[in-house]
């Protein structure tokens, strides 16, 4: 059974007074489905279209709260309260208590739960951050649509950022970003512009940044799926991430190779903007053998401070190289990898390799054993290295450089 989540519409209230009665001039807003709604406040038209469970109106102490109220109040209704609000708005002195007092009037007129909230003017970074915090506080859960039309111009940028903030930090679902484009009015109709593409760009930038930190291919899956990439191809990235995390690198590489042809043709939507960036991050797999894959991941995890994975993969890269040198397979531990390891160690003992290679190999193996097993190393120098946050990454890098020389 599907549980319906609540939907909140967030709208900004500005300060322009182009019309003495309505504040804004009345516009005929044209939605994508062809519907026309005439209103001086675009947020009200959007409310009729979206039918939200809650309306959140955000404005400064000098926003047109007074003309908003006059849109809904009947003659003589709460007259004293309305006069107080008019005076306060004129003097840039509207406060939270006054907005709480007039909220029932708005709710009666609209038939929807309302929150009227004061926000900072956002003149400096601290004030802009407070606006984000105020928006997050007003929207508790569920789905959110945001109207960016009527606030100060810089508030539109903050509103767009707030959508990303609510999605990433609060885990809410952003249904849409809307803008009533009065400057694009033609033949008496003002188009309603969806700015969801801005949010998708933010999602892509976030995915790329997070991928560069953790290497999770699955981060791109929902973005590509939303832009029409076939589900089976998207699934390849999810499975590649899983196999890589379980150190099944052969299957991880196969999944990426299966996905890569998707990038040989132009992508659609916002994904097209990031196609080359994604291709650069995946293209190394074409022609890379298992040893190169393991070495690359070892260095990646070393940079990220994941020393356990770095040591394990660095050591396995050495063994894979030795399997390749002896024409052994890669997968069977007893038949291939263990004999290759033993043969290489015998060569080191016999002096068949430079001393630096041998020293690097033994250090890498000891560090791998100490980190992977979680037990104190038998050798005191290794115990000291593992206990030092400064020495461990340096010695691990040095050991891999020597052993993989």
mmCIF file of C-alpha atoms in Angstrom:
data_model
loop_
_atom_site.group_PDB
_atom_site.id
_atom_site.type_symbol
_atom_site.label_atom_id
_atom_site.label_comp_id
_atom_site.label_asym_id
_atom_site.label_seq_id
_atom_site.Cartn_x
_atom_site.Cartn_y
_atom_site.Cartn_z
ATOM 1 C CA UNK A 1 0.000 0.000 0.000
ATOM 2 C CA UNK A 2 1.447 3.376 -1.069
ATOM 3 C CA UNK A 3 1.526 6.013 1.647
ATOM 4 C CA UNK A 4 0.781 9.497 0.338
ATOM 5 C CA UNK A 5 3.327 12.006 1.581
ATOM 6 C CA UNK A 6 2.379 15.591 2.331
ATOM 7 C CA UNK A 7 3.292 18.336 -0.106
ATOM 8 C CA UNK A 8 4.407 21.843 0.855
ATOM 9 C CA UNK A 9 4.530 24.865 -1.430
ATOM 10 C CA UNK A 10 7.136 27.463 -0.445
ATOM 11 C CA UNK A 11 6.706 30.960 -1.903
ATOM 12 C CA UNK A 12 8.558 34.234 -1.420
ATOM 13 C CA UNK A 13 6.834 37.584 -0.898
ATOM 14 C CA UNK A 14 8.602 40.672 -2.247
ATOM 15 C CA UNK A 15 8.328 44.387 -1.719
ATOM 16 C CA UNK A 16 7.594 46.009 -5.096
ATOM 17 C CA UNK A 17 4.451 48.152 -5.208
ATOM 18 C CA UNK A 18 3.640 48.395 -8.898
ATOM 19 C CA UNK A 19 -0.070 48.547 -8.109
ATOM 20 C CA UNK A 20 -1.375 50.431 -5.027
ATOM 21 C CA UNK A 21 -4.061 47.823 -4.371
ATOM 22 C CA UNK A 22 -2.473 44.508 -5.307
ATOM 23 C CA UNK A 23 1.217 45.335 -4.947
ATOM 24 C CA UNK A 24 2.082 43.422 -8.087
ATOM 25 C CA UNK A 25 0.326 43.880 -11.385
ATOM 26 C CA UNK A 26 -2.052 41.089 -12.281
ATOM 27 C CA UNK A 27 -0.608 38.622 -14.785
ATOM 28 C CA UNK A 28 -2.145 35.769 -16.753
ATOM 29 C CA UNK A 29 0.175 32.858 -15.983
ATOM 30 C CA UNK A 30 0.277 30.102 -18.586
ATOM 31 C CA UNK A 31 1.193 26.628 -17.324
ATOM 32 C CA UNK A 32 2.683 23.838 -19.440
ATOM 33 C CA UNK A 33 -0.699 22.120 -19.796
ATOM 34 C CA UNK A 34 -2.173 25.310 -21.276
ATOM 35 C CA UNK A 35 -4.115 26.356 -18.176
ATOM 36 C CA UNK A 36 -4.295 30.105 -17.525
ATOM 37 C CA UNK A 37 -4.497 31.605 -14.028
ATOM 38 C CA UNK A 38 -4.845 35.362 -13.472
ATOM 39 C CA UNK A 39 -3.410 36.703 -10.219
ATOM 40 C CA UNK A 40 -0.996 39.364 -8.918
ATOM 41 C CA UNK A 41 0.735 36.698 -6.775
ATOM 42 C CA UNK A 42 2.082 33.760 -8.741
ATOM 43 C CA UNK A 43 2.260 31.620 -5.614
ATOM 44 C CA UNK A 44 -1.533 31.707 -5.393
ATOM 45 C CA UNK A 45 -1.889 30.407 -8.949
ATOM 46 C CA UNK A 46 0.624 27.695 -8.171
ATOM 47 C CA UNK A 47 -1.367 26.761 -5.080
ATOM 48 C CA UNK A 48 -4.449 26.187 -7.240
ATOM 49 C CA UNK A 49 -2.482 23.995 -9.651
ATOM 50 C CA UNK A 50 -0.485 21.960 -7.129
ATOM 51 C CA UNK A 51 -3.105 21.791 -4.352
ATOM 52 C CA UNK A 52 -0.507 21.539 -1.552
ATOM 53 C CA UNK A 53 -1.225 20.362 1.963
ATOM 54 C CA UNK A 54 0.644 23.380 3.347
ATOM 55 C CA UNK A 55 1.620 26.812 2.080
ATOM 56 C CA UNK A 56 4.735 28.500 3.464
ATOM 57 C CA UNK A 57 5.026 32.218 2.703
ATOM 58 C CA UNK A 58 8.426 33.792 3.314
ATOM 59 C CA UNK A 59 9.122 37.525 3.424
ATOM 60 C CA UNK A 60 11.156 40.202 5.141
ATOM 61 C CA UNK A 61 9.928 42.716 7.711
ATOM 62 C CA UNK A 62 9.169 45.085 4.841
ATOM 63 C CA UNK A 63 7.570 42.686 2.362
ATOM 64 C CA UNK A 64 4.025 43.302 1.139
ATOM 65 C CA UNK A 65 2.294 41.374 3.883
ATOM 66 C CA UNK A 66 -0.316 44.117 4.016
ATOM 67 C CA UNK A 67 -1.372 43.936 0.364
ATOM 68 C CA UNK A 68 -1.369 40.142 0.586
ATOM 69 C CA UNK A 69 -3.851 40.286 3.449
ATOM 70 C CA UNK A 70 -6.007 42.798 1.605
ATOM 71 C CA UNK A 71 -6.395 40.249 -1.192
ATOM 72 C CA UNK A 72 -8.309 37.944 1.115
ATOM 73 C CA UNK A 73 -9.968 39.948 3.844
ATOM 74 C CA UNK A 74 -13.632 40.787 3.419
ATOM 75 C CA UNK A 75 -14.784 44.306 4.263
ATOM 76 C CA UNK A 76 -14.508 44.971 7.987
ATOM 77 C CA UNK A 77 -12.891 41.602 8.772
ATOM 78 C CA UNK A 78 -10.181 41.891 11.446
ATOM 79 C CA UNK A 79 -9.919 45.568 10.552
ATOM 80 C CA UNK A 80 -7.800 46.590 13.520
ATOM 81 C CA UNK A 81 -5.345 43.769 12.905
ATOM 82 C CA UNK A 82 -5.113 44.641 9.220
ATOM 83 C CA UNK A 83 -4.408 48.289 10.033
ATOM 84 C CA UNK A 84 -1.609 47.264 12.376
ATOM 85 C CA UNK A 85 -0.120 45.118 9.624
ATOM 86 C CA UNK A 86 -0.365 47.913 7.047
ATOM 87 C CA UNK A 87 1.439 50.314 9.387
ATOM 88 C CA UNK A 88 4.122 47.768 10.253
ATOM 89 C CA UNK A 89 4.799 46.862 6.603
ATOM 90 C CA UNK A 90 5.103 50.545 5.718
ATOM 91 C CA UNK A 91 7.667 51.012 8.489
ATOM 92 C CA UNK A 92 9.586 47.798 7.678
ATOM 93 C CA UNK A 93 8.589 46.523 11.126
ATOM 94 C CA UNK A 94 6.455 43.406 10.588
ATOM 95 C CA UNK A 95 7.272 40.827 13.257
ATOM 96 C CA UNK A 96 6.564 37.142 13.820
ATOM 97 C CA UNK A 97 3.799 37.785 16.373
ATOM 98 C CA UNK A 98 1.874 39.933 13.905
ATOM 99 C CA UNK A 99 2.189 37.294 11.180
ATOM 100 C CA UNK A 100 0.970 34.602 13.570
ATOM 101 C CA UNK A 101 -2.062 36.765 14.330
ATOM 102 C CA UNK A 102 -3.049 37.172 10.655
ATOM 103 C CA UNK A 103 -2.330 33.557 9.669
ATOM 104 C CA UNK A 104 -5.887 32.324 10.487
ATOM 105 C CA UNK A 105 -7.316 34.932 8.095
ATOM 106 C CA UNK A 106 -5.139 33.588 5.258
ATOM 107 C CA UNK A 107 -6.001 29.996 6.112
ATOM 108 C CA UNK A 108 -9.728 30.720 6.093
ATOM 109 C CA UNK A 109 -9.497 32.386 2.709
ATOM 110 C CA UNK A 110 -7.345 29.718 1.064
ATOM 111 C CA UNK A 111 -8.594 26.621 2.824
ATOM 112 C CA UNK A 112 -5.082 25.314 3.410
ATOM 113 C CA UNK A 113 -2.686 25.199 6.334
ATOM 114 C CA UNK A 114 -0.330 28.189 6.166
ATOM 115 C CA UNK A 115 2.927 29.307 7.725
ATOM 116 C CA UNK A 116 3.905 32.969 7.404
ATOM 117 C CA UNK A 117 7.575 33.334 8.233
ATOM 118 C CA UNK A 118 9.975 36.258 8.415
ATOM 119 C CA UNK A 119 13.359 35.808 6.795
ATOM 120 C CA UNK A 120 16.550 37.821 6.794
ATOM 121 C CA UNK A 121 17.283 40.214 3.943
ATOM 122 C CA UNK A 122 20.302 38.062 3.158
ATOM 123 C CA UNK A 123 22.730 40.910 2.680
ATOM 124 C CA UNK A 124 25.684 38.894 3.963
ATOM 125 C CA UNK A 125 26.694 35.240 4.243
ATOM 126 C CA UNK A 126 25.362 34.823 7.771
ATOM 127 C CA UNK A 127 21.953 36.195 6.822
ATOM 128 C CA UNK A 128 21.815 33.999 3.728
ATOM 129 C CA UNK A 129 22.580 30.965 5.868
ATOM 130 C CA UNK A 130 19.769 31.943 8.250
ATOM 131 C CA UNK A 131 17.338 31.985 5.322
ATOM 132 C CA UNK A 132 18.248 28.387 4.503
ATOM 133 C CA UNK A 133 17.805 27.450 8.137
ATOM 134 C CA UNK A 134 14.405 29.189 8.299
ATOM 135 C CA UNK A 135 13.185 27.381 5.190
ATOM 136 C CA UNK A 136 14.333 24.043 6.570
ATOM 137 C CA UNK A 137 12.597 24.752 9.868
ATOM 138 C CA UNK A 138 9.323 25.587 8.114
ATOM 139 C CA UNK A 139 9.274 22.411 6.001
ATOM 140 C CA UNK A 140 9.265 19.370 8.227
ATOM 141 C CA UNK A 141 8.854 16.431 5.854
ATOM 142 C CA UNK A 142 7.375 15.146 2.613
ATOM 143 C CA UNK A 143 7.545 16.706 -0.840
ATOM 144 C CA UNK A 144 8.340 20.337 -1.582
ATOM 145 C CA UNK A 145 7.732 22.731 -4.472
ATOM 146 C CA UNK A 146 9.319 26.170 -4.438
ATOM 147 C CA UNK A 147 8.096 29.357 -6.121
ATOM 148 C CA UNK A 148 11.020 31.698 -6.864
ATOM 149 C CA UNK A 149 9.039 34.503 -8.506
ATOM 150 C CA UNK A 150 8.379 37.421 -6.162
ATOM 151 C CA UNK A 151 11.184 37.780 -3.638
ATOM 152 C CA UNK A 152 14.213 40.003 -3.991
ATOM 153 C CA UNK A 153 16.230 38.903 -6.984
ATOM 154 C CA UNK A 154 19.028 37.414 -4.905
ATOM 155 C CA UNK A 155 16.443 35.387 -2.963
ATOM 156 C CA UNK A 156 15.748 33.390 -6.119
ATOM 157 C CA UNK A 157 19.314 32.088 -5.988
ATOM 158 C CA UNK A 158 18.944 31.324 -2.287
ATOM 159 C CA UNK A 159 15.616 29.627 -2.957
ATOM 160 C CA UNK A 160 17.190 27.393 -5.587
ATOM 161 C CA UNK A 161 20.013 26.546 -3.203
ATOM 162 C CA UNK A 162 17.483 25.809 -0.467
ATOM 163 C CA UNK A 163 15.951 23.120 -2.673
ATOM 164 C CA UNK A 164 19.281 21.336 -2.868
ATOM 165 C CA UNK A 165 19.810 21.918 0.864
ATOM 166 C CA UNK A 166 16.445 20.395 1.749
ATOM 167 C CA UNK A 167 17.083 17.420 -0.504
ATOM 168 C CA UNK A 168 20.616 16.605 0.631
ATOM 169 C CA UNK A 169 20.539 17.637 4.296
ATOM 170 C CA UNK A 170 16.921 17.028 5.254
ATOM 171 C CA UNK A 171 16.177 14.119 2.892
ATOM 172 C CA UNK A 172 13.047 15.764 1.463
ATOM 173 C CA UNK A 173 11.779 15.253 -2.087
ATOM 174 C CA UNK A 174 11.803 18.333 -4.331
ATOM 175 C CA UNK A 175 8.904 18.166 -6.773
ATOM 176 C CA UNK A 176 9.697 21.331 -8.683
ATOM 177 C CA UNK A 177 11.131 24.834 -8.864
ATOM 178 C CA UNK A 178 8.792 27.366 -10.488
ATOM 179 C CA UNK A 179 9.194 30.886 -11.822
ATOM 180 C CA UNK A 180 6.514 33.140 -13.236
ATOM 181 C CA UNK A 181 8.526 34.858 -15.989
ATOM 182 C CA UNK A 182 6.855 38.261 -16.203
ATOM 183 C CA UNK A 183 9.633 39.613 -18.445
ATOM 184 C CA UNK A 184 8.740 36.932 -21.005
ATOM 185 C CA UNK A 185 5.101 37.985 -21.267
ATOM 186 C CA UNK A 186 3.753 37.808 -24.827
ATOM 187 C CA UNK A 187 0.235 38.481 -26.075
ATOM 188 C CA UNK A 188 -0.910 39.047 -22.508
ATOM 189 C CA UNK A 189 0.286 35.664 -21.232
ATOM 190 C CA UNK A 190 3.170 35.054 -18.844
ATOM 191 C CA UNK A 191 4.881 31.661 -19.159
ATOM 192 C CA UNK A 192 5.535 29.502 -16.116
ATOM 193 C CA UNK A 193 9.136 28.310 -16.251
ATOM 194 C CA UNK A 194 10.303 25.143 -14.529
ATOM 195 C CA UNK A 195 13.807 25.520 -13.111
ATOM 196 C CA UNK A 196 14.202 21.904 -12.059
ATOM 197 C CA UNK A 197 17.190 21.683 -14.398
ATOM 198 C CA UNK A 198 19.140 23.801 -11.913
ATOM 199 C CA UNK A 199 18.496 21.208 -9.243
ATOM 200 C CA UNK A 200 19.565 18.415 -11.593
ATOM 201 C CA UNK A 201 22.809 20.264 -12.277
ATOM 202 C CA UNK A 202 23.395 20.495 -8.523
ATOM 203 C CA UNK A 203 22.721 16.760 -8.237
ATOM 204 C CA UNK A 204 25.276 15.984 -10.931
ATOM 205 C CA UNK A 205 27.902 18.240 -9.372
ATOM 206 C CA UNK A 206 27.294 16.595 -6.020
ATOM 207 C CA UNK A 207 27.510 13.094 -7.534
ATOM 208 C CA UNK A 208 30.811 13.882 -9.261
ATOM 209 C CA UNK A 209 32.260 15.355 -6.080
ATOM 210 C CA UNK A 210 31.159 12.389 -3.977
ATOM 211 C CA UNK A 211 32.422 9.928 -6.578
ATOM 212 C CA UNK A 212 35.839 11.558 -6.480
ATOM 213 C CA UNK A 213 35.785 10.980 -2.721
ATOM 214 C CA UNK A 214 34.427 7.433 -2.520
ATOM 215 C CA UNK A 215 34.472 5.950 -6.043
ATOM 216 C CA UNK A 216 30.836 4.794 -5.915
ATOM 217 C CA UNK A 217 29.624 4.371 -9.522
ATOM 218 C CA UNK A 218 26.079 3.913 -8.263
ATOM 219 C CA UNK A 219 25.839 7.649 -7.510
ATOM 220 C CA UNK A 220 25.250 8.300 -11.218
ATOM 221 C CA UNK A 221 22.510 5.699 -11.595
ATOM 222 C CA UNK A 222 19.410 7.756 -10.614
ATOM 223 C CA UNK A 223 20.632 10.765 -12.614
ATOM 224 C CA UNK A 224 21.146 8.735 -15.777
ATOM 225 C CA UNK A 225 17.882 6.854 -15.277
ATOM 226 C CA UNK A 226 16.003 10.158 -14.988
ATOM 227 C CA UNK A 227 17.406 11.204 -18.369
ATOM 228 C CA UNK A 228 16.315 8.035 -20.130
ATOM 229 C CA UNK A 229 19.297 5.667 -19.926
ATOM 230 C CA UNK A 230 18.109 2.065 -20.080
ATOM 231 C CA UNK A 231 17.547 0.427 -16.696
ATOM 232 C CA UNK A 232 19.810 -2.549 -17.449
ATOM 233 C CA UNK A 233 22.710 -0.232 -18.315
ATOM 234 C CA UNK A 234 22.187 1.851 -15.186
ATOM 235 C CA UNK A 235 22.121 -1.352 -13.143
ATOM 236 C CA UNK A 236 25.624 -2.110 -14.408
ATOM 237 C CA UNK A 237 26.973 0.887 -12.495
ATOM 238 C CA UNK A 238 25.174 -0.154 -9.319
ATOM 239 C CA UNK A 239 26.560 -3.676 -9.590
ATOM 240 C CA UNK A 240 30.053 -2.402 -10.448
ATOM 241 C CA UNK A 241 30.045 -0.390 -7.222
ATOM 242 C CA UNK A 242 28.968 -3.470 -5.259
ATOM 243 C CA UNK A 243 31.596 -5.743 -6.783
ATOM 244 C CA UNK A 244 34.338 -3.180 -6.296
ATOM 245 C CA UNK A 245 33.414 -2.794 -2.623
ATOM 246 C CA UNK A 246 33.639 -6.570 -2.187
ATOM 247 C CA UNK A 247 36.993 -6.586 -4.037
ATOM 248 C CA UNK A 248 35.537 -8.634 -6.896
ATOM 249 C CA UNK A 249 37.326 -6.435 -9.399
ATOM 250 C CA UNK A 250 36.967 -8.696 -12.417
ATOM 251 C CA UNK A 251 33.168 -8.538 -12.292
ATOM 252 C CA UNK A 252 33.261 -4.821 -11.450
ATOM 253 C CA UNK A 253 35.338 -4.135 -14.566
ATOM 254 C CA UNK A 254 33.034 -6.241 -16.735
ATOM 255 C CA UNK A 255 30.016 -4.261 -15.557
ATOM 256 C CA UNK A 256 31.695 -0.944 -16.357
ATOM 257 C CA UNK A 257 32.717 -2.188 -19.813
ATOM 258 C CA UNK A 258 29.103 -3.185 -20.433
ATOM 259 C CA UNK A 259 27.962 0.304 -19.495
ATOM 260 C CA UNK A 260 30.567 2.320 -21.431
ATOM 261 C CA UNK A 261 28.900 2.041 -24.877
ATOM 262 C CA UNK A 262 26.104 4.215 -23.431
ATOM 263 C CA UNK A 263 28.586 7.108 -23.459
ATOM 264 C CA UNK A 264 29.443 6.605 -27.129
ATOM 265 C CA UNK A 265 26.118 8.216 -28.080
ATOM 266 C CA UNK A 266 24.866 11.638 -26.912
ATOM 267 C CA UNK A 267 22.983 11.598 -23.628
ATOM 268 C CA UNK A 268 19.822 13.628 -23.109
ATOM 269 C CA UNK A 269 18.756 16.156 -20.485
ATOM 270 C CA UNK A 270 21.191 17.536 -17.953
ATOM 271 C CA UNK A 271 23.243 14.328 -18.208
ATOM 272 C CA UNK A 272 24.519 15.590 -21.568
ATOM 273 C CA UNK A 273 26.368 18.415 -19.774
ATOM 274 C CA UNK A 274 28.327 15.916 -17.702
ATOM 275 C CA UNK A 275 28.820 13.143 -20.276
ATOM 276 C CA UNK A 276 32.487 13.923 -20.906
ATOM 277 C CA UNK A 277 33.198 14.237 -17.160
ATOM 278 C CA UNK A 278 31.662 10.827 -16.523
ATOM 279 C CA UNK A 279 33.477 9.295 -19.497
ATOM 280 C CA UNK A 280 36.844 10.533 -18.186
ATOM 281 C CA UNK A 281 36.186 8.879 -14.848
ATOM 282 C CA UNK A 282 35.317 5.522 -16.417
ATOM 283 C CA UNK A 283 37.388 5.365 -19.574
ATOM 284 C CA UNK A 284 40.486 4.033 -17.815
ATOM 285 C CA UNK A 285 38.789 0.611 -17.711
ATOM 286 C CA UNK A 286 39.153 0.137 -21.480
ATOM 287 C CA UNK A 287 42.371 -1.813 -21.839
ATOM 288 C CA UNK A 288 43.302 -1.812 -18.160
ATOM 289 C CA UNK A 289 44.248 -5.228 -16.832
ATOM 290 C CA UNK A 290 43.488 -6.538 -13.344
ATOM 291 C CA UNK A 291 46.868 -5.502 -11.988
ATOM 292 C CA UNK A 292 46.429 -1.914 -13.227
ATOM 293 C CA UNK A 293 42.891 -1.875 -11.755
ATOM 294 C CA UNK A 294 44.115 -3.057 -8.370
ATOM 295 C CA UNK A 295 46.997 -0.576 -8.332
ATOM 296 C CA UNK A 296 44.736 2.311 -9.298
ATOM 297 C CA UNK A 297 42.255 1.473 -6.533
ATOM 298 C CA UNK A 298 45.041 1.007 -4.001
ATOM 299 C CA UNK A 299 46.300 4.508 -4.719
ATOM 300 C CA UNK A 300 42.742 5.884 -4.663
ATOM 301 C CA UNK A 301 42.007 4.386 -1.236
ATOM 302 C CA UNK A 302 45.377 5.541 0.050
ATOM 303 C CA UNK A 303 44.470 9.135 -0.886
ATOM 304 C CA UNK A 304 41.111 8.733 0.853
ATOM 305 C CA UNK A 305 42.710 7.419 4.040
ATOM 306 C CA UNK A 306 41.203 3.930 3.673
ATOM 307 C CA UNK A 307 44.459 2.208 4.553
ATOM 308 C CA UNK A 308 43.018 -1.279 4.938
ATOM 309 C CA UNK A 309 41.709 -1.390 1.356
ATOM 310 C CA UNK A 310 44.827 0.348 0.081
ATOM 311 C CA UNK A 311 47.131 -2.247 1.638
ATOM 312 C CA UNK A 312 45.005 -5.210 0.529
ATOM 313 C CA UNK A 313 44.703 -4.013 -3.057
ATOM 314 C CA UNK A 314 48.337 -2.929 -3.262
ATOM 315 C CA UNK A 315 49.471 -6.376 -2.161
ATOM 316 C CA UNK A 316 47.051 -8.110 -4.530
ATOM 317 C CA UNK A 317 48.367 -5.974 -7.391
ATOM 318 C CA UNK A 318 51.848 -7.370 -6.741
ATOM 319 C CA UNK A 319 50.540 -10.946 -6.766
ATOM 320 C CA UNK A 320 48.531 -10.330 -9.937
ATOM 321 C CA UNK A 321 51.675 -9.022 -11.623
ATOM 322 C CA UNK A 322 53.507 -12.174 -10.606
ATOM 323 C CA UNK A 323 50.644 -14.330 -11.924
ATOM 324 C CA UNK A 324 50.864 -12.503 -15.245
ATOM 325 C CA UNK A 325 54.638 -12.923 -15.362
ATOM 326 C CA UNK A 326 54.282 -16.674 -14.916
ATOM 327 C CA UNK A 327 51.244 -17.033 -17.203
ATOM 328 C CA UNK A 328 49.076 -18.118 -14.267
ATOM 329 C CA UNK A 329 45.391 -17.353 -13.883
ATOM 330 C CA UNK A 330 44.083 -14.683 -11.503
ATOM 331 C CA UNK A 331 41.150 -16.226 -9.682
ATOM 332 C CA UNK A 332 42.169 -19.529 -8.095
ATOM 333 C CA UNK A 333 44.088 -18.866 -4.883
ATOM 334 C CA UNK A 334 45.526 -22.344 -4.363
ATOM 335 C CA UNK A 335 46.304 -23.058 -8.001
ATOM 336 C CA UNK A 336 47.496 -19.654 -9.174
ATOM 337 C CA UNK A 337 47.869 -16.830 -6.676
ATOM 338 C CA UNK A 338 49.502 -18.699 -3.787
ATOM 339 C CA UNK A 339 52.117 -20.410 -6.031
ATOM 340 C CA UNK A 340 52.911 -17.048 -7.643
ATOM 341 C CA UNK A 341 53.324 -15.454 -4.212
ATOM 342 C CA UNK A 342 55.613 -18.257 -2.987
ATOM 343 C CA UNK A 343 57.712 -18.183 -6.156
ATOM 344 C CA UNK A 344 58.179 -14.415 -5.932
ATOM 345 C CA UNK A 345 59.212 -14.623 -2.289
ATOM 346 C CA UNK A 346 61.721 -17.366 -3.150
ATOM 347 C CA UNK A 347 63.189 -15.091 -5.817
ATOM 348 C CA UNK A 348 63.525 -12.257 -3.314
ATOM 349 C CA UNK A 349 65.330 -14.530 -0.853
ATOM 350 C CA UNK A 350 67.626 -15.720 -3.614
ATOM 351 C CA UNK A 351 68.540 -12.120 -4.473
ATOM 352 C CA UNK A 352 66.928 -12.214 -7.919
ATOM 353 C CA UNK A 353 65.331 -8.798 -7.369
ATOM 354 C CA UNK A 354 66.758 -5.457 -6.202
ATOM 355 C CA UNK A 355 66.812 -5.078 -2.440
ATOM 356 C CA UNK A 356 64.407 -2.122 -2.627
ATOM 357 C CA UNK A 357 61.797 -4.346 -4.292
ATOM 358 C CA UNK A 358 62.163 -6.979 -1.596
ATOM 359 C CA UNK A 359 62.043 -4.458 1.237
ATOM 360 C CA UNK A 360 58.951 -2.876 -0.246
ATOM 361 C CA UNK A 361 57.242 -6.224 -0.704
ATOM 362 C CA UNK A 362 57.853 -7.430 2.853
ATOM 363 C CA UNK A 363 56.733 -4.122 4.320
ATOM 364 C CA UNK A 364 53.605 -4.134 2.167
ATOM 365 C CA UNK A 365 52.786 -7.708 3.171
ATOM 366 C CA UNK A 366 53.326 -6.982 6.865
ATOM 367 C CA UNK A 367 51.208 -3.850 6.727
ATOM 368 C CA UNK A 368 48.477 -5.708 4.831
ATOM 369 C CA UNK A 369 48.419 -8.484 7.445
ATOM 370 C CA UNK A 370 48.409 -6.073 10.386
ATOM 371 C CA UNK A 371 45.648 -3.869 8.946
ATOM 372 C CA UNK A 372 43.445 -6.582 7.469
ATOM 373 C CA UNK A 373 43.498 -8.850 10.518
ATOM 374 C CA UNK A 374 43.306 -6.121 13.128
ATOM 375 C CA UNK A 375 45.891 -7.861 15.314
ATOM 376 C CA UNK A 376 49.130 -6.295 16.570
ATOM 377 C CA UNK A 377 51.959 -6.890 14.113
ATOM 378 C CA UNK A 378 54.674 -9.310 15.158
ATOM 379 C CA UNK A 379 57.420 -6.847 14.229
ATOM 380 C CA UNK A 380 57.895 -3.764 16.398
ATOM 381 C CA UNK A 381 58.716 -1.419 13.459
ATOM 382 C CA UNK A 382 55.445 -2.419 11.775
ATOM 383 C CA UNK A 383 53.500 -1.870 15.011
ATOM 384 C CA UNK A 384 54.965 1.638 15.264
ATOM 385 C CA UNK A 385 54.004 2.455 11.686
ATOM 386 C CA UNK A 386 50.430 1.207 12.082
ATOM 387 C CA UNK A 387 50.065 3.263 15.278
ATOM 388 C CA UNK A 388 51.181 6.488 13.602
ATOM 389 C CA UNK A 389 48.697 8.539 11.502
ATOM 390 C CA UNK A 390 51.647 10.456 10.060
ATOM 391 C CA UNK A 391 53.883 7.510 9.160
ATOM 392 C CA UNK A 392 51.318 4.966 7.969
ATOM 393 C CA UNK A 393 50.293 6.662 4.690
ATOM 394 C CA UNK A 394 53.906 7.548 3.885
ATOM 395 C CA UNK A 395 55.279 4.060 4.562
ATOM 396 C CA UNK A 396 52.369 2.408 2.736
ATOM 397 C CA UNK A 397 52.962 4.623 -0.310
ATOM 398 C CA UNK A 398 56.687 3.892 -0.188
ATOM 399 C CA UNK A 399 56.154 0.144 0.127
ATOM 400 C CA UNK A 400 53.747 0.047 -2.831
ATOM 401 C CA UNK A 401 56.058 2.155 -4.967
ATOM 402 C CA UNK A 402 58.942 -0.223 -4.319
ATOM 403 C CA UNK A 403 57.037 -3.500 -4.556
ATOM 404 C CA UNK A 404 55.247 -2.488 -7.727
ATOM 405 C CA UNK A 405 58.379 -1.074 -9.377
#
